[in-house]
Coordinates of C-alpha atoms and ligand atoms in Angstrom, one line a residue:
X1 CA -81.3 -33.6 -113.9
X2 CA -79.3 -35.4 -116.2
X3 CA -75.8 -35.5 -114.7
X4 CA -74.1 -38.6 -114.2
X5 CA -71.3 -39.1 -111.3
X6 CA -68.7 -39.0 -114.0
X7 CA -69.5 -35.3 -115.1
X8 CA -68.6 -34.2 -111.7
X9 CA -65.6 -32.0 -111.6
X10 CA -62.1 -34.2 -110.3
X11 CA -60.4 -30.5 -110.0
X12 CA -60.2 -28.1 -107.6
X13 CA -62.3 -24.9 -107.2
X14 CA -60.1 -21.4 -106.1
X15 CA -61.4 -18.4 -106.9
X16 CA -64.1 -19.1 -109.5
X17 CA -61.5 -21.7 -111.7
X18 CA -61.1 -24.8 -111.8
X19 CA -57.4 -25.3 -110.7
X20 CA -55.8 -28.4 -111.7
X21 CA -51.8 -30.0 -110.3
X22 CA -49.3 -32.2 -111.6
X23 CA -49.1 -33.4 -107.9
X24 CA -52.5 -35.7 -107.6
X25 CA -53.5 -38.0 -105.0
X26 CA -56.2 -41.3 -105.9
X27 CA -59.7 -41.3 -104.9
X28 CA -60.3 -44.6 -103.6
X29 CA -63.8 -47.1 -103.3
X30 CA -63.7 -48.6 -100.1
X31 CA -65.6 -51.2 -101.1
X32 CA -63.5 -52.4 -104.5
X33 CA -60.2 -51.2 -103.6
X34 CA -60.5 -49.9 -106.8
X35 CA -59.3 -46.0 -107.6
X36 CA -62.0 -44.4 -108.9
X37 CA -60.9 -40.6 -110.0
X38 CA -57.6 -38.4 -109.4
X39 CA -57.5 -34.9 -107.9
X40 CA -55.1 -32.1 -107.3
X41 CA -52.9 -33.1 -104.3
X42 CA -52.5 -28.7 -103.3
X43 CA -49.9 -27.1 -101.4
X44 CA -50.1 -24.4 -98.6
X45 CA -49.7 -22.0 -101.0
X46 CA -52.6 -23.1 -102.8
X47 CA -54.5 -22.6 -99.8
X48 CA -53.0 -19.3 -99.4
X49 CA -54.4 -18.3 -102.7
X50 CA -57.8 -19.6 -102.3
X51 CA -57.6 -17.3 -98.8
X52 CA -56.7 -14.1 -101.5
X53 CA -59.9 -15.0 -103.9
X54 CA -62.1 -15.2 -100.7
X55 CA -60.9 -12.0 -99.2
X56 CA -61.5 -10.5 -102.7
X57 CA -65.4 -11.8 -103.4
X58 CA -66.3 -11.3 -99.4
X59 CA -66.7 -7.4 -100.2
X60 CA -69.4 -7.8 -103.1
X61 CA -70.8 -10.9 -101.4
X62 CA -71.4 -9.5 -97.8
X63 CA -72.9 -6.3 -99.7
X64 CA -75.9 -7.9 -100.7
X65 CA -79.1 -8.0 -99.7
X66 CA -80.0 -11.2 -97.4
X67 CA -82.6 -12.0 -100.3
X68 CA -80.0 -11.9 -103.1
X69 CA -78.2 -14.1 -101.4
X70 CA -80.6 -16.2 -100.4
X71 CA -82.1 -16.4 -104.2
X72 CA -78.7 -17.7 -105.0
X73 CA -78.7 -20.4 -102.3
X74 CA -82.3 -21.2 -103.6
X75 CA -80.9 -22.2 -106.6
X76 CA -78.1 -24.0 -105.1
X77 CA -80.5 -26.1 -103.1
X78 CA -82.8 -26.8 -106.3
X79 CA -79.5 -27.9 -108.4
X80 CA -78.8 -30.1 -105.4
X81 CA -82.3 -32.0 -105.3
X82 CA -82.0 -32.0 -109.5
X83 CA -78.9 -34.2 -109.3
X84 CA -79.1 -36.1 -106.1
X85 CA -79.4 -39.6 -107.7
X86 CA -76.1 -38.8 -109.7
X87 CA -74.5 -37.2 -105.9
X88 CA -75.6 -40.1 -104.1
X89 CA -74.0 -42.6 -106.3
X90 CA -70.7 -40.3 -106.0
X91 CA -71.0 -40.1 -102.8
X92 CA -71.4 -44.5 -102.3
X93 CA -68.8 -44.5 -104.4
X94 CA -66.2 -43.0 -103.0
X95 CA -67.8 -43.1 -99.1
X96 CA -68.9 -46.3 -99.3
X97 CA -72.4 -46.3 -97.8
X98 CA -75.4 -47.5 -99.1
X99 CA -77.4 -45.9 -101.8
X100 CA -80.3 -45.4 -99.4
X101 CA -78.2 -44.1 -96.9
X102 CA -77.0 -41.3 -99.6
X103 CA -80.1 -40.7 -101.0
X104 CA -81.1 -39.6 -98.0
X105 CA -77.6 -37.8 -97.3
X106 CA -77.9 -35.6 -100.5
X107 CA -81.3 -34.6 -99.4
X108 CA -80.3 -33.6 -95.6
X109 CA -77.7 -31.6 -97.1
X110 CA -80.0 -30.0 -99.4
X111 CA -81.8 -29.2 -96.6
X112 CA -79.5 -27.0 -94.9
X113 CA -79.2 -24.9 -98.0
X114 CA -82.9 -24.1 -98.1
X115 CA -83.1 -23.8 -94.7
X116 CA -80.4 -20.9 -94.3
X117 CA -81.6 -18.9 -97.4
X118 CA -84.3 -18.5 -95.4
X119 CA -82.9 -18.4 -92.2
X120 CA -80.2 -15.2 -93.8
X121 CA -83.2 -13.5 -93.9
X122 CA -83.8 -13.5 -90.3
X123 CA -80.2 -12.0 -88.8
X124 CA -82.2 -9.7 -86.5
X125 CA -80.5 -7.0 -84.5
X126 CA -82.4 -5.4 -81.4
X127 CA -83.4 -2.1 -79.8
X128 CA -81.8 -1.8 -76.5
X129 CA -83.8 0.8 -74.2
X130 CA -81.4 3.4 -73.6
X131 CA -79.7 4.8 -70.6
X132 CA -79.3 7.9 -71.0
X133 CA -82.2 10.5 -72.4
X134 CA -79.4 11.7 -75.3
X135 CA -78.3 8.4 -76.4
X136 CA -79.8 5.1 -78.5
X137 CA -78.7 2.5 -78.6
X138 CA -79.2 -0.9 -81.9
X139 CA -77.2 -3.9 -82.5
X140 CA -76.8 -5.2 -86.2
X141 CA -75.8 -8.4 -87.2
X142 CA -72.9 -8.4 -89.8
X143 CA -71.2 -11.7 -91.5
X144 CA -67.7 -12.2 -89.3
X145 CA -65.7 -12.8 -92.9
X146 CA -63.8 -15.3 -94.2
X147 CA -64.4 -18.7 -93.1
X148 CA -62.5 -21.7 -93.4
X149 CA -64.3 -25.2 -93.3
X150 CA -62.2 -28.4 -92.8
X151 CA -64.7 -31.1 -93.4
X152 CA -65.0 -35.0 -92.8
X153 CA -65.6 -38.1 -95.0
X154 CA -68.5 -39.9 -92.9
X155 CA -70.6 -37.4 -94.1
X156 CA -69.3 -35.8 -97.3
X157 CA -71.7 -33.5 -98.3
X158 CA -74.1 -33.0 -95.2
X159 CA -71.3 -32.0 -93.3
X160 CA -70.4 -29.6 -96.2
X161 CA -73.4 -27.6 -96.4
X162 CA -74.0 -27.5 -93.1
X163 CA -71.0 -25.1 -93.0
X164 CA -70.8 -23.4 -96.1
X165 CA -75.0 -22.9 -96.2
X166 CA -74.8 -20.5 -93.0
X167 CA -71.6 -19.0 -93.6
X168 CA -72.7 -17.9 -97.2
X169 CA -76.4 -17.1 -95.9
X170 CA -74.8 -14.8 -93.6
X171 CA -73.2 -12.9 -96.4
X172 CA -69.1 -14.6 -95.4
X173 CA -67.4 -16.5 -97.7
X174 CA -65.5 -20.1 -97.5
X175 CA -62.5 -22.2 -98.3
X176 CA -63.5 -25.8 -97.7
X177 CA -60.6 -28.3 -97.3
X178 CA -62.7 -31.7 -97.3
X179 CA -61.2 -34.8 -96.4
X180 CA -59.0 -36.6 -98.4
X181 CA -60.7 -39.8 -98.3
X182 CA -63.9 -37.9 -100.0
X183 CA -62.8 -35.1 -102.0
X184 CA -65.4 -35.7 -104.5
X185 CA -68.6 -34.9 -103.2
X186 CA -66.9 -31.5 -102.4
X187 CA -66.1 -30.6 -105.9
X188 CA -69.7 -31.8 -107.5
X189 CA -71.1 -29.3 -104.2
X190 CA -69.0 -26.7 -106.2
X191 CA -70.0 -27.3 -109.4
X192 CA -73.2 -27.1 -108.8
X193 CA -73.3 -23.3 -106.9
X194 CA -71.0 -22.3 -109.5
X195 CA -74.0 -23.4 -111.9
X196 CA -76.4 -21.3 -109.5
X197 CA -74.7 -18.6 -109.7
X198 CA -72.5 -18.1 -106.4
X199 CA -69.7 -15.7 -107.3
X200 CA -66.5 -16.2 -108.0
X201 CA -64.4 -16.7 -104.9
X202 CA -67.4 -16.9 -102.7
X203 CA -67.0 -20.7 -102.1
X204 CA -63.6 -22.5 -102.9
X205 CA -62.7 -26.0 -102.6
X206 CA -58.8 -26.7 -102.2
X207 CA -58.3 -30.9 -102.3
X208 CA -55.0 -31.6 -100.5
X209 CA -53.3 -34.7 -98.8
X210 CA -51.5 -32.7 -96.7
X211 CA -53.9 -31.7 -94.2
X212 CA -51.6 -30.4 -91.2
X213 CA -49.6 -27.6 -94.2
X214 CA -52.9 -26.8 -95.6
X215 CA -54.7 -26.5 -91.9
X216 CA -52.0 -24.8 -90.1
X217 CA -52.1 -21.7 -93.1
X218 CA -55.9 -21.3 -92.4
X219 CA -55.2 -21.2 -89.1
X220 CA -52.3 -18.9 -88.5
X221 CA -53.8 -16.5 -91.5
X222 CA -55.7 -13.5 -89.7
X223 CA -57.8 -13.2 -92.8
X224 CA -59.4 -16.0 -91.7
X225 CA -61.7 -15.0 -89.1
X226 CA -63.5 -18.3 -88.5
X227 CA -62.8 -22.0 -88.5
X228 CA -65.4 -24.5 -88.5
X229 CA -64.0 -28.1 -88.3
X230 CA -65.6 -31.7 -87.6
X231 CA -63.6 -34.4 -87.2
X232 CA -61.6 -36.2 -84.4
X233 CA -61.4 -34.4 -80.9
X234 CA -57.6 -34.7 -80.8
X235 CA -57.5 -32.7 -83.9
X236 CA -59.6 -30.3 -83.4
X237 CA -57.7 -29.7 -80.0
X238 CA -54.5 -28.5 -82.4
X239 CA -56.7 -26.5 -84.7
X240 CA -57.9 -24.7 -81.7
X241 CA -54.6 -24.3 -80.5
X242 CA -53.3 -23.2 -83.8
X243 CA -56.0 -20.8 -84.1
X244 CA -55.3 -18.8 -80.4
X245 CA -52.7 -16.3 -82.2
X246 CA -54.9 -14.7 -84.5
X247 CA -58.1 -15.1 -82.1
X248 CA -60.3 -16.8 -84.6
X249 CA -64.1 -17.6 -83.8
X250 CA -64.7 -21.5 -83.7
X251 CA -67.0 -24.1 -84.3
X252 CA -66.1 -27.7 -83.8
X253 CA -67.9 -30.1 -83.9
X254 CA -65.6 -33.2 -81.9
X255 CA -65.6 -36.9 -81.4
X256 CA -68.4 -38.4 -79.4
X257 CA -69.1 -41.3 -77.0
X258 CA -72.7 -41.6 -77.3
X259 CA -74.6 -43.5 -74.3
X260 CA -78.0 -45.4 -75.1
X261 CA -80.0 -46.0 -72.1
X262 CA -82.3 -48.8 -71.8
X263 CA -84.5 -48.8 -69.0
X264 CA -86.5 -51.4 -67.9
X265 CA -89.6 -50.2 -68.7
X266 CA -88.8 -49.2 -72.2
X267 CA -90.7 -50.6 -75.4
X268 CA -88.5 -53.5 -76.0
X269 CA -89.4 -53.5 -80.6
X270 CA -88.9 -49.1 -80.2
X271 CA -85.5 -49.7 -78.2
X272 CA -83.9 -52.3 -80.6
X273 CA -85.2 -50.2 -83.8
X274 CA -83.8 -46.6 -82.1
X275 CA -80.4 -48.6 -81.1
X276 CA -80.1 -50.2 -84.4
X277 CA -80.5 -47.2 -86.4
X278 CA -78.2 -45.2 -84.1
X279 CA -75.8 -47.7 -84.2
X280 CA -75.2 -49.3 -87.7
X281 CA -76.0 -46.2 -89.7
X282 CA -73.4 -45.2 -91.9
X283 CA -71.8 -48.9 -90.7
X284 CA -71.5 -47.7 -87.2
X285 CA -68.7 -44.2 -88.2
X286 CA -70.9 -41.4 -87.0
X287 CA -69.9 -39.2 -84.2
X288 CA -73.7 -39.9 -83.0
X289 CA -73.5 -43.6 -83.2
X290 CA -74.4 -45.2 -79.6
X291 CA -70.9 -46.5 -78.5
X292 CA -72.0 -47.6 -75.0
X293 CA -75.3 -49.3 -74.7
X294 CA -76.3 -49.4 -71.6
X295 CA -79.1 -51.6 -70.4
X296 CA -80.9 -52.8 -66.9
X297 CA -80.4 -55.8 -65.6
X298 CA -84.3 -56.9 -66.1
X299 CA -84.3 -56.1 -69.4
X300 CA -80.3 -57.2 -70.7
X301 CA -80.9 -60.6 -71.8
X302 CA -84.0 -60.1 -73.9
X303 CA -83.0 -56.9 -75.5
X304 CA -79.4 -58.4 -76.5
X305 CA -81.2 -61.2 -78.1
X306 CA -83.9 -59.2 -80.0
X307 CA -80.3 -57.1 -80.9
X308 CA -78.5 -59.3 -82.1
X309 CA -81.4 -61.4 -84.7
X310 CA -82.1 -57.6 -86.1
X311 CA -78.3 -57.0 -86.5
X312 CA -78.1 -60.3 -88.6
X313 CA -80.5 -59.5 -91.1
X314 CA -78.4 -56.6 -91.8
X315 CA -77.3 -57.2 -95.9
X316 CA -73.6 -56.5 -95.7
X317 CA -71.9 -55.3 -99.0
X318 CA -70.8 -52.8 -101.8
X319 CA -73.2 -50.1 -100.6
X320 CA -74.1 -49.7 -104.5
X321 CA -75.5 -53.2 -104.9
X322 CA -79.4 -53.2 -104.2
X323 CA -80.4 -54.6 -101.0
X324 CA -77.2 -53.8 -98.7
X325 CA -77.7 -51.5 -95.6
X326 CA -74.3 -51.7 -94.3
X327 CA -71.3 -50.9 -96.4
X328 CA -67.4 -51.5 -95.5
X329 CA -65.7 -49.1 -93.5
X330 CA -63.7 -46.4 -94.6
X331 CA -59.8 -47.9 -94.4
X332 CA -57.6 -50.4 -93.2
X333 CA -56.9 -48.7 -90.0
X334 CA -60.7 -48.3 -89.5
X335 CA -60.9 -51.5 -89.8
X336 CA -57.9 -52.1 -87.6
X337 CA -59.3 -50.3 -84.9
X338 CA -62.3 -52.3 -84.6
X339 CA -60.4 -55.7 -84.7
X340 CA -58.0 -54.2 -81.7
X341 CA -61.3 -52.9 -79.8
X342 CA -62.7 -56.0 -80.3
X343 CA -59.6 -58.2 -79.3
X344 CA -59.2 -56.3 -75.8
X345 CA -62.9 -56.6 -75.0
X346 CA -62.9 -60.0 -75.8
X347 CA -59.7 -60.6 -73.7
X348 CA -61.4 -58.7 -70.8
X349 CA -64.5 -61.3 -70.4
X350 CA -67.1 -59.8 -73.2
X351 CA -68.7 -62.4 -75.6
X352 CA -69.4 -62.2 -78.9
X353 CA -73.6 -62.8 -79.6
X354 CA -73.2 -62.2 -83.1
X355 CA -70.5 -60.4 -85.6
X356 CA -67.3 -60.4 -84.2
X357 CA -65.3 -60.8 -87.2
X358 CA -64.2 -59.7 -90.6
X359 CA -67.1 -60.1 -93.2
X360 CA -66.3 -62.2 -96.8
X361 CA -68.0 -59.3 -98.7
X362 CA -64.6 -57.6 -98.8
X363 CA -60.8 -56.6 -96.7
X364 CA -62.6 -53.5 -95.4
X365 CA -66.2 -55.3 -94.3
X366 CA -67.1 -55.7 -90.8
X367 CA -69.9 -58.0 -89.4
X368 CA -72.7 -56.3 -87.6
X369 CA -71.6 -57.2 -84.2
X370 CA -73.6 -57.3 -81.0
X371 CA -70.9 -58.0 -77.4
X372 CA -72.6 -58.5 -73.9
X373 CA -70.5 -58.1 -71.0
X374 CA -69.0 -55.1 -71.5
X375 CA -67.2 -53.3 -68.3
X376 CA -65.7 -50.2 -67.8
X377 CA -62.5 -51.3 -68.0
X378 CA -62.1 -52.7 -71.5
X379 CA -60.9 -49.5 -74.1
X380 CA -64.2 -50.1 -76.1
X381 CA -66.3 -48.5 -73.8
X382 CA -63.2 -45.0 -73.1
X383 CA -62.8 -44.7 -76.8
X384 CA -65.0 -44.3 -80.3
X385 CA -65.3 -47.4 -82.3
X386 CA -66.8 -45.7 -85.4
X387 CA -67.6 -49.2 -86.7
X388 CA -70.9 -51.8 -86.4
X389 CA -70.0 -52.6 -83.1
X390 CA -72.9 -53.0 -80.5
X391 CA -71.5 -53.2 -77.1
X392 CA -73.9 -53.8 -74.0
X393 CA -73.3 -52.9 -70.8
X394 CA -75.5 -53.7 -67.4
X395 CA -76.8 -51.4 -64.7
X396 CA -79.1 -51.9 -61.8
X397 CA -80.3 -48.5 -60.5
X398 CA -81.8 -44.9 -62.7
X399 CA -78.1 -43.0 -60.9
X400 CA -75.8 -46.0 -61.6
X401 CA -76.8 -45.7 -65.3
X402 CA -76.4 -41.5 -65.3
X403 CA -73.2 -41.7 -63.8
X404 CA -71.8 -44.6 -66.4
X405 CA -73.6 -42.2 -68.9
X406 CA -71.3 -39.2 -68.1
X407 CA -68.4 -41.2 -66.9
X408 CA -66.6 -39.5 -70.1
X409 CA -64.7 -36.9 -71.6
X410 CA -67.2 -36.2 -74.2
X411 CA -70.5 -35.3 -75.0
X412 CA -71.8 -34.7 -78.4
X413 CA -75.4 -37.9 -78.0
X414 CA -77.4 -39.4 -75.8
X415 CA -79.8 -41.3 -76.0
X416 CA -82.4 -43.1 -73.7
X417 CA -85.4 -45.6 -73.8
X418 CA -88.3 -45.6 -71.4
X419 CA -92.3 -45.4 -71.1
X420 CA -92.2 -43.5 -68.1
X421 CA -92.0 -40.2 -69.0
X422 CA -90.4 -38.7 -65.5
X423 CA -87.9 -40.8 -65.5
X424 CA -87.3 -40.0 -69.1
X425 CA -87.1 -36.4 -68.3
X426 CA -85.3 -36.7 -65.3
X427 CA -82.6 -38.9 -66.8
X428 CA -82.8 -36.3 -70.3
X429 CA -81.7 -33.1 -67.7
X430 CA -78.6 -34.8 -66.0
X431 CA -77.4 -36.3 -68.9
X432 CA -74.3 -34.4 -70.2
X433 CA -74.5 -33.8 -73.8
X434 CA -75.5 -31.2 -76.4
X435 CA -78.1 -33.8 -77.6
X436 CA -80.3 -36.4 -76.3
X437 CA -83.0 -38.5 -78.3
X438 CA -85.5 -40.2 -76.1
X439 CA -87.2 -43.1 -77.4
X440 CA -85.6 -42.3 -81.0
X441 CA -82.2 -43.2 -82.4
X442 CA -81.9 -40.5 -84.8
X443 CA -82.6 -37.3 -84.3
X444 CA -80.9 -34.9 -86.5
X445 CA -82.1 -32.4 -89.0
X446 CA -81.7 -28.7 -90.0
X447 CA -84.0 -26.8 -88.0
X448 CA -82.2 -28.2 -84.9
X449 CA -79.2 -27.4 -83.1
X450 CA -76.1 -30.5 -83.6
X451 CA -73.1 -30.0 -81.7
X452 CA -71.7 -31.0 -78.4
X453 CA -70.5 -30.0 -74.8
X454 CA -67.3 -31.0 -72.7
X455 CA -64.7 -32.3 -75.4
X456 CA -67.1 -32.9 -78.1
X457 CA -66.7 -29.4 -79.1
X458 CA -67.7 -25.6 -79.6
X459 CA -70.7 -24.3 -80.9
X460 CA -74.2 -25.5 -82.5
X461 CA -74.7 -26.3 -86.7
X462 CA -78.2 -26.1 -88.0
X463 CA -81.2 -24.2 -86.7
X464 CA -80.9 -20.5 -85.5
X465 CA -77.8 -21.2 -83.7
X466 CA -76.4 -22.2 -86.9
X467 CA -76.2 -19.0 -88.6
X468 CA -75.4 -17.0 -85.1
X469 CA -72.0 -18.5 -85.8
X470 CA -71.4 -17.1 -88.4
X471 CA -72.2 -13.6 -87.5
X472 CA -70.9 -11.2 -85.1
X473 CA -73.1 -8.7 -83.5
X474 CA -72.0 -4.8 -83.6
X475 CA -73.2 -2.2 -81.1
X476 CA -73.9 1.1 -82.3
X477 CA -74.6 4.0 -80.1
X478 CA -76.4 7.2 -81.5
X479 CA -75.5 10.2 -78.9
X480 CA -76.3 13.6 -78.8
X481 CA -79.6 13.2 -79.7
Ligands
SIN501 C1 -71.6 -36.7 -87.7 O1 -71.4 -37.9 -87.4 O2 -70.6 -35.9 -87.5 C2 -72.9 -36.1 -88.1 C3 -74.0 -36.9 -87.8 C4 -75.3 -36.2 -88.1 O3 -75.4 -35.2 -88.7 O4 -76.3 -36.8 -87.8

């Protein structure tokens, strides 16, 4: 209640102590420059430790009840909510977004704590009508073990409990290696179930800048029976490799290259609100952001225009200063990437209608940027700009917009505008991806299953789905009755 960001732990978490290094990496505000806390840069060996204190709690922990365990996550949750102001300013400050937009961070991740101590409660096993008149036959649901989580910064604490919530529901326990870019958010999510009471070694946190040492001893450590992950596809493409030898379950949660559909007969004022709030939230670096906008012919010229005059009354700045609702982007090479996506689209025949360029508020500020003309050949429609880049493409016929739709590798969002609810439906079915939002921009919460198909991953977070990854189902077969 009365926590302020600076009371927030800057060390790591392994095994119930706070473990501190001589070795420390900087903590840096994207939107100063300015270096903002130290923490302990750990070694493989560190994270081969944290694997020992997990292996050591997961006995005691998986023995509880469901409702013990849930009680604790209660509290958890309820800590969460008591300091979110002092979380969300963390989180602006070392993530960079808005205040509003990490307001409402802290309390979607809250809500994936709340939602799996209930949802622990609920690991149901069946009755399977037997076969044989001397035999019955039950499944039970028991926690798969220890669990490693390797986390990303867009989202640095939703993206934390929506792993460790489930996995601690279920009665497993976790190492967490968050990204370096946002270590902090991890440790205060420590703190605070260490305050409500989660055991010692039940949830560890090991801060390290040396992500491929630290990831390839969860990996190759047969302890480790799970790895969830969310990050970039070609990453998670070596941690699934890397996990093959000792067969571990997965979850990952991959890069995306979200389509928005506008049809012609779509609400023109709900299409520019659902793509603007797909788009710019979080300044455009969520795997959900609509990448490719694609929009009929009758409809392109009006709903680039209406685009563009909402995307400039978008405040640009520190996300901490009142008013702003888009923030700078995480790094130089984020930044980078955008100016290069930019530059060959630009090169290829697309024009700017607004944006297009660096903003003054700061070296890692990008105008909200709106570019009509977009074609299949230019690299920003093949690959994820994770930055406030609106780029507009033109279709004639209901199949030609389907197929540019799923002309991809990936498919984590989609999304699609239209009054006609057929051809809403219709379009909804054939798209491929794990998630479509029709005639809404953002969709996500925890009672519903997020993750992806083709390259955008393995698996389902939030909702019932959620915890069923975390859980392995045993058969047991009572003979000789
Ligand atoms: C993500 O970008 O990875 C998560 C977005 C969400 O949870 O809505």
């Amino acid at each position: 209640m009365d926590m302020t960001p600076d009371d927030f732990p800057t060390s790591a978490y392994i095994g119930g102590t706070w473990v501190t290094s001589k070795d420390q990496f900087a903590v840096i505000n994207p939107a100063t420059g300015l270096d903002i806390a130290r923490v302990p840069n750990l070694t493989p060996a560190d994270a081969r430790r944290a694997i020992d204190a997990a292996s050591a709690a997961l006995p005691e922990w998986s023995a509880k009840t469901a409702k013990e365990r849930a009680a604790v996550l209660r509290r958890w949750y309820e800590l969460i909510l008591a300091e979110s102001e002092a979380l969300a300013q963390l989180m602006t400050s070392e993530q960079g977004k808005p205040l509003a937009e990490s307001r409402g961070e802290v309390a979607y991740g809250a809500s994936f704590v709340e939602w799996f101590a209930e949802e622990g409660k609920r690991a149901y096993g069946r009755t399977i009508p037997t076969t044989a008149a001397t035999k019955r036959y039950i499944t039970i649901k028991q926690p798969i073990g220890v669990v490693a989580a390797i986390t990303p910064w867009n989202f640095p604490i939703a993206m934390i409990t929506r792993k460790v919530a489930p996995a601690l529901a279920a009665g497993c326990t976790i190492i967490v290696k968050p990204a370096e870019d946002t270590p902090l958010c991890a440790l205060a999510l420590a703190k605070l179930a260490e305050k409500a009471g989660v055991p010692a070694g039940v949830f560890n946190v090991v801060t390290t800048q040396d992500a491929r040492g630290v990831g390839e001893v969860l990996c190759a450590d047969g302890r480790v029976r799970k790895l969830t992950f969310t990050g970039s596809t070609e990453v998670g493409k070596i941690l699934y490799r890397q996990c093959a030898d000792t067969v571990k379950k997965l979850t990952l949660e991959l890069g995306g290259n979200a389509p928005l559909i506008i049809f012609d007969d779509a609400d023109l004022d709900q299409a520019v609100a659902g793509a603007m709030a797909s788009k710019y939230r979080n300044a455009g670096q969520t795997c959900v952001c609509a990448n490719r906008i694609i929009v009929q012919a009758g409809i392109y010229d009006h709903f680039a225009t209406a685009l563009a005059v909402a995307a400039e009354k978008l405040v640009v700045g520190p996300g901490a200063t009142a008013g702003v609702n888009l923030g700078p982007l995480i790094n130089a090479d984020a930044v980078a990437k955008v100016e290069s996506l930019m530059a060959d689209a630009v090169a290829k025949g697309g024009t700017v209608k607004t944006g297009g360029a660096k903003d003054a508020a700061g070296s890692l500020f990008y105008k909200p940027t709106v570019l009509t003309g977009v074609t299949t050949d230019m690299d920003i429609v093949s690959q994820e700009i994770f930055g406030p880049v609106a780029a507009l493409i033109k279709f004639e016929t209901d199949e030609e917009a389907i197929a540019l739709a799923n002309n991809t590798p990936f498919g984590l969002a989609a999304y699609l505008f239209s009054q006609n609810i057929h051809r809403a439906w219709k379009a909804a079915e054939k798209l491929e991806a794990g998630m479509v939002g029709v005639n809404e921009g953002i969709f996500s919460n925890e009672v519903v299953p997020f993750g992806g198909v083709k390259e955008s991953g393995l698996g389902r977070e939030g909702a019932a789905e959620g915890l069923e990854e975390y859980l392995e189902t045993k058969f047991i077969c009572l003979g000789g009755m």
